[in-house]
Amino acid sequence: MISAAVPLSCAGGGDFSLIHFFLLSDNMASSEDSATEKLTAPDRVTPKGDTSIFNSMAFRGIAYQVLLAAFVILGGLYLYINVNANLERQGIATGWSFFNENAGFDIGESPIEYDSEDSYGFALWVGVLNTLRVAFVGIILATILGVFMGIARTSRNWLLSKVANVYVEICRNVPVVLHVLFWATVVRFLPHPKQAITPFDGAFLMNRGIVFPIPNEHPAYIWVGVAFVLGVIGAIFLGRWAQRWREMTGQYIPTFLWGCVIVIGLPLAAWLVQGAPLTWNVPALRGFNFQGGMALSPEYAALVVGVTVYTAAFIAEIVRAGIQSVPHGQIEAARALGLRPRFIMHYVTMPQALRVIVPPTASQYLSLTKNSSLGVLIGYPDLVNIGNTTLNQTGQAVEAIAIMMIVYLSISLAISTFMNLYNRLVAIKER
Amino acid sequence: MNEQQPADAAADPLGDETVIQLIDVNKWYGNFQALRDVNVSVKRGERVVVCGPSGSGKSTMIRCINRLEAHQKGQIIVDGIELTDNLKNIEAIRSEVGMVFQSFNLFPHMQVIDNLTLAPMLVRKMPKADAEAIAMKYLERVQIPEQAYKYPGQLSGGQQQRVAIARSLCMQPRIMLFDEPTSALDPEMIKEVLDVMVELADEGMTMMVVTHEMGFAKTVADTMIFMDDAEIVEIAKPDVFFTNPESERTQLFLNQILTH
Amino acid sequence: MNDTTPSAAANPRHTAPPPTERVAMLRWMRENLFNSPINSMITVIIALFLVFALPDFIQWALFQSVWSGDHEACRAATGACWAVVGEKHRPMLFGVYPYDQHWRLILALVIYLSVIAATMTPAFWKVKILMPLWIFNLIVTLILMWGGVLGLQPIETSQWGGLPLTMVLFTGTVVFGSPLAVLLALGRRSHLPGIKSICVVFIESLRGVPLITILFVAVNVFPLFLPEGLEFDKLLRVMAGMAIFFACYQAEVIRGGLQAVPRGQIEAAEALGLSYWQLMRRIVLPQALRICLPGLVNHIIAAFKNTSFVLIIGLFDILTATTAVMEDPVWRIFFVEAYLFVALIYFVFCFALSKYSQLVERWLGEGRRF
Ligand SMILES: Nc1ncnc2c1ncn2[C@@H]1O[C@H](COP(=O)(O)OP(=O)(O)O)[C@@H](O)[C@H]1O
Ligand SMILES: [Mg+2]
């Protein structure tokens, strides 16, 4: 019986069969019972073994979850009670009623009309808009700069790729806080309006910010805008149609080229048809300050430049990795099939590279948006800055910080939902 | 198996202790049924070879035996212990039952010797020196003691699979399960692995082997099981199974693989 | 290039003369700088730009710069005023820590950086060596900074500042954040819906908000969480906030690594009878962490850079100290030089770390084992 149970250790020399026997002795006892059964007898054996419910996976699973949930709920409750007690002792109000109270502070710049008579709620809303203003422009600029630098890094031009490399390494290895702080200080030390620097005619750099000319308003521009939207829609339809056309007839239509023609040509045509109106609103020095044109505050400019330069370095790295992630064999295979370079780019390289590029780029957009909160550091009235002022004036720290968090969470959620949608479009169907 | 067992079972060299018993086992993956009313019983020392077309549920069945997969209906009793979701029992059975996989599944970040001593030390609480002694013993058994201090990635497929067998043996199992142990190997390496398995069989190890190596089946099997479409179609002694199978499906399958 | 000549001559099959250096250089230029009309144009533009800008920059940074002296000398010169670093480096590097005790910080930094250097050496990669080394490191550096024993004058954390504070924040973030990151990653991969969903909500909410808001919580809200009379050091609170923030990002990286470990590894370990924690610790995590090493290092670098956010809540890290120093009306116009100096410190640390991680990755790719 024993030798049957431990065949290997016996055959293997037996010097540790004792260990083996010892370790298995528990089960040995149980098997001896069943050994008495006849071969032809019904095969059922009375199962031995542990039947304690505490060792069942189902029970343990439920127990762990209940414990964690209890920890979270009780912990939350404990904190809630403490916060309430502390606030009461310090005589600080709770709740959202401060939302409707007079804010009483001025905001340096606002895309909508605001004065200190307005409510805290409205002031926070101005902060949200200011945050979005930085994030939106920053994302566009960082994408342009980042994609350019990323492609430059993979360039066959040694000088270009080295310059891009130096840019990327310097900018991403220095904290974004330092970037923003540096540019804010640079702007502060720019000359007074009277001695403003003029990079090109009509534009001025000074310690009051940046002003540059913009075209005067004209009703024709509305139609140009409409034409642009139509052009974009048209280009999308053209792409769809061209693909179907190619599938039906085998003829290739250079969609990208024609798409550009439509998107640019249609607004241009609309503009020309209405007599090509163009007069510039050129800023000019009146007294101590500039009037007219488009003015950007020094804080806004510093914040946008800081977060853009920083984020673009990361996007460049992502773009480079994406382009280099397409195995060379893919391009060789496409060439071997006789595909022309533009087809290879369109059908082989880009789809695969984009799959690698888009998700991390989306998270860079998120991080740029979050980094725009550095406005609080340099006096740009973004959401965190105004939230911070609200916090200091009302003392309602919990509510003020909760507002900031909720707004940023919503922005994050919106961007990631959008990107998930895009991902689903781009993703290669696996299986 | 009783149905198929002839009356002269008393003359059977196997012990009469049942160590693996599956009773009306059913398993589903979502809505897909992977096992349908499977009944098997294996005696101590018995060598069972399971074959059947791909996707027929062979892997699923033997993976249920050490609970890598959970069955949803029926009973599985291993070594007298019923497999339920009781962790103690699962632990006990897993330390009794060794398993060898098609893809070796050696731990790539550990040297061969550490692959072998890991479980004895952690599960059996064996001192390091004892564990290493056992490990070297089994490495000698599978004839690669000189590879003890290499990493799995530095070995050939056949050597890796032999290490995997040794790794299971180090836990001193009473039952060994093999899931297509030679399917991922180059032809010239298949033999070295099968040799180890034949030797193991000769020593009386209880074995359940999923394989398409019919030569191996003919030499070592006490019992053949043929599975198709989530069911056990036929259980027979090898001489009957290969010469005169009851079921047409078995015949068809054998024709297919034996003519190649 | 020249030294190929003898070997080519020694080999009778190579009868063609080796390219001379000048020709090789020309060919290199043709292949790498002028390989297409567009590339030639780009090369010329960049070269022109460099020719005009570089000499000016070098003049400013080196030849016309002032390396020592007072602000009068700086104002008189047209170049950079590196003297500001010489003049102000003590308060920049060490903040408001008592001046006569700065030697303690220097000693602590030296010990700390040597331990980091040792940690990066494969020869030391054994738990038996690294654990005691780091425990020793943390105890000694903290004693040096805190004082109060061995006759050292005690110094409050509110007086800590500069580079040592940056290092303390960074170390605390990584040391406390990493275990939490592993737990969160495992929780997120759990098959228990309750545990999984709590981890998902926790990770995603923290990743969705800026670090500043978390620091605000640590500074403004955390004291409200505690019962009356109980207080926590501000530095510790901020560190905890940064560690949790770090953990949420790192958890996502680790989750990626966990997903990449083949299912068969877990099955083999389970078949051998290993328990959940045994198989995670011995089999899955070692492989997962190796797979996601580049991502881990990226976030460690990010943690180092993120310490600069404490400027907003008034902890005296190196950037805050520098900003404060640069309020000095006499020196303030030389802020560019001061910020460049601080940027250089950050750059050296982060760049070295990222190059190092690329090196380790290459070692792992070559199949080198540790
Ligand atoms: N984890 C799983 N999830 C869903 N279906 C599975 C899973 N594992 C196996 N199956 C399905 O169950 C069937 C039986 O699989 P398997 O036991 O591996 O077959 P065999 O080993 O006989 O080739 C197959 O159809 C397979 O697709
Ligand atoms: Mg299988």
CSV table of N, CA and C in Angstrom, one decimal, chain C residues 218-270:
chain,number,residue,atom,x,y,z
C,218,ALA,N,-4.6,68.1,1.6
C,218,ALA,CA,-3.6,67.8,2.7
C,218,ALA,C,-3.4,68.9,3.6
C,219,VAL,N,-3.4,70.1,3.1
C,219,VAL,CA,-3.1,71.3,3.9
C,219,VAL,C,-4.4,71.8,4.6
C,220,ASN,N,-5.5,72.0,3.9
C,220,ASN,CA,-6.7,72.7,4.4
C,220,ASN,C,-7.7,71.7,5.0
C,221,VAL,N,-7.9,70.6,4.4
C,221,VAL,CA,-9.0,69.7,4.8
C,221,VAL,C,-8.5,68.6,5.8
C,222,PHE,N,-7.3,68.1,5.6
C,222,PHE,CA,-6.9,67.0,6.4
C,222,PHE,C,-6.9,67.3,7.9
C,223,PRO,N,-6.5,68.5,8.3
C,223,PRO,CA,-6.6,68.8,9.8
C,223,PRO,C,-8.1,68.7,10.3
C,224,LEU,N,-9.0,69.0,9.4
C,224,LEU,CA,-10.4,68.9,9.8
C,224,LEU,C,-10.9,67.4,10.0
C,225,PHE,N,-10.2,66.5,9.4
C,225,PHE,CA,-10.5,65.1,9.5
C,225,PHE,C,-10.2,64.5,10.9
C,226,LEU,N,-9.2,65.1,11.5
C,226,LEU,CA,-8.8,64.6,12.8
C,226,LEU,C,-9.6,65.1,14.0
C,227,PRO,N,-9.7,64.2,15.0
C,227,PRO,CA,-10.5,64.7,16.2
C,227,PRO,C,-9.7,65.8,16.8
C,228,GLU,N,-10.4,66.6,17.6
C,228,GLU,CA,-9.8,67.7,18.3
C,228,GLU,C,-8.5,67.4,19.0
C,229,GLY,N,-7.5,68.2,18.9
C,229,GLY,CA,-6.3,68.0,19.7
C,229,GLY,C,-5.2,67.2,19.0
C,230,LEU,N,-5.6,66.5,17.9
C,230,LEU,CA,-4.7,65.6,17.2
C,230,LEU,C,-4.1,66.4,16.0
C,231,GLU,N,-2.8,66.5,15.9
C,231,GLU,CA,-2.3,67.2,14.7
C,231,GLU,C,-1.2,66.4,14.1
C,232,PHE,N,-1.1,66.6,12.8
C,232,PHE,CA,0.0,66.0,12.0
C,232,PHE,C,0.9,67.0,11.4
C,233,ASP,N,2.1,66.7,11.3
C,233,ASP,CA,3.1,67.6,10.7
C,233,ASP,C,2.7,67.9,9.3
C,234,LYS,N,2.8,69.2,8.9
C,234,LYS,CA,2.4,69.6,7.5
C,234,LYS,C,3.2,68.8,6.5
C,235,LEU,N,4.5,68.7,6.7
C,235,LEU,CA,5.3,68.0,5.8
C,235,LEU,C,4.9,66.6,5.5
C,236,LEU,N,4.5,65.9,6.6
C,236,LEU,CA,4.0,64.5,6.6
C,236,LEU,C,2.7,64.5,5.8
C,237,ARG,N,1.8,65.4,6.0
C,237,ARG,CA,0.5,65.4,5.4
C,237,ARG,C,0.7,65.6,3.9
C,238,VAL,N,1.6,66.5,3.5
C,238,VAL,CA,1.8,66.8,2.1
C,238,VAL,C,2.4,65.5,1.4
C,239,MET,N,3.4,64.9,2.1
C,239,MET,CA,4.0,63.7,1.6
C,239,MET,C,3.0,62.6,1.4
C,240,ALA,N,2.1,62.5,2.4
C,240,ALA,CA,1.0,61.4,2.2
C,240,ALA,C,0.2,61.7,1.0
C,241,GLY,N,-0.2,63.0,0.8
C,241,GLY,CA,-1.0,63.3,-0.4
C,241,GLY,C,-0.2,63.0,-1.7
C,242,MET,N,1.0,63.3,-1.7
C,242,MET,CA,1.8,63.1,-2.9
C,242,MET,C,2.0,61.6,-3.1
C,243,ALA,N,2.2,60.8,-2.0
C,243,ALA,CA,2.3,59.4,-2.1
C,243,ALA,C,1.1,58.7,-2.7
C,244,ILE,N,-0.1,59.2,-2.2
C,244,ILE,CA,-1.3,58.6,-2.7
C,244,ILE,C,-1.5,58.9,-4.2
C,245,PHE,N,-1.2,60.2,-4.5
C,245,PHE,CA,-1.4,60.6,-5.9
C,245,PHE,C,-0.4,59.8,-6.8
C,246,PHE,N,0.8,59.6,-6.4
C,246,PHE,CA,1.8,58.8,-7.1
C,246,PHE,C,1.3,57.4,-7.3
C,247,ALA,N,0.8,56.8,-6.2
C,247,ALA,CA,0.3,55.4,-6.2
C,247,ALA,C,-0.7,55.2,-7.2
C,248,CYS,N,-1.6,56.2,-7.4
C,248,CYS,CA,-2.7,56.0,-8.4
C,248,CYS,C,-2.2,55.8,-9.8
C,249,TYR,N,-1.2,56.7,-10.1
C,249,TYR,CA,-0.6,56.6,-11.5
C,249,TYR,C,0.2,55.3,-11.6
C,250,GLN,N,1.0,55.0,-10.6
C,250,GLN,CA,1.8,53.8,-10.7
C,250,GLN,C,1.0,52.6,-10.7
C,251,ALA,N,-0.2,52.6,-10.0
C,251,ALA,CA,-1.0,51.4,-10.0
C,251,ALA,C,-1.5,51.1,-11.5
C,252,GLU,N,-1.7,52.1,-12.3
C,252,GLU,CA,-2.1,51.9,-13.6
C,252,GLU,C,-1.0,51.2,-14.5
C,253,VAL,N,0.2,51.7,-14.2
C,253,VAL,CA,1.4,51.1,-14.9
C,253,VAL,C,1.5,49.6,-14.5
C,254,ILE,N,1.4,49.4,-13.2
C,254,ILE,CA,1.6,48.0,-12.7
C,254,ILE,C,0.5,47.1,-13.3
C,255,ARG,N,-0.7,47.7,-13.3
C,255,ARG,CA,-1.8,46.9,-13.9
C,255,ARG,C,-1.5,46.4,-15.3
C,256,GLY,N,-0.9,47.3,-16.1
C,256,GLY,CA,-0.5,47.0,-17.4
C,256,GLY,C,0.5,45.8,-17.4
C,257,GLY,N,1.5,45.9,-16.5
C,257,GLY,CA,2.5,44.8,-16.3
C,257,GLY,C,1.8,43.5,-15.9
C,258,LEU,N,0.8,43.6,-15.0
C,258,LEU,CA,0.1,42.4,-14.5
C,258,LEU,C,-0.6,41.7,-15.7
C,259,GLN,N,-1.2,42.5,-16.5
C,259,GLN,CA,-2.0,42.0,-17.7
C,259,GLN,C,-1.0,41.3,-18.6
C,260,ALA,N,0.2,41.7,-18.7
C,260,ALA,CA,1.1,41.1,-19.7
C,260,ALA,C,1.8,39.8,-19.2
C,261,VAL,N,1.6,39.5,-17.9
C,261,VAL,CA,2.1,38.2,-17.5
C,261,VAL,C,1.2,37.1,-18.0
C,262,PRO,N,1.8,36.1,-18.7
C,262,PRO,CA,1.0,35.1,-19.3
C,262,PRO,C,0.2,34.3,-18.3
C,263,ARG,N,-1.1,34.0,-18.7
C,263,ARG,CA,-2.0,33.3,-17.8
C,263,ARG,C,-1.4,31.9,-17.3
C,264,GLY,N,-0.6,31.3,-18.2
C,264,GLY,CA,0.0,30.0,-17.9
C,264,GLY,C,0.9,30.1,-16.6
C,265,GLN,N,1.5,31.2,-16.4
C,265,GLN,CA,2.4,31.4,-15.2
C,265,GLN,C,1.5,31.2,-14.0
C,266,ILE,N,0.4,31.9,-13.9
C,266,ILE,CA,-0.5,31.8,-12.8
C,266,ILE,C,-1.0,30.3,-12.6
C,267,GLU,N,-1.4,29.7,-13.7
C,267,GLU,CA,-1.9,28.4,-13.6
C,267,GLU,C,-0.9,27.4,-13.1
C,268,ALA,N,0.4,27.6,-13.6
C,268,ALA,CA,1.4,26.6,-13.2
C,268,ALA,C,1.7,26.8,-11.7
C,269,ALA,N,1.7,28.1,-11.2
C,269,ALA,CA,1.9,28.3,-9.8
C,269,ALA,C,0.7,27.7,-9.0
C,270,GLU,N,-0.5,27.9,-9.5
C,270,GLU,CA,-1.7,27.4,-8.8
C,270,GLU,C,-1.6,25.9,-8.7
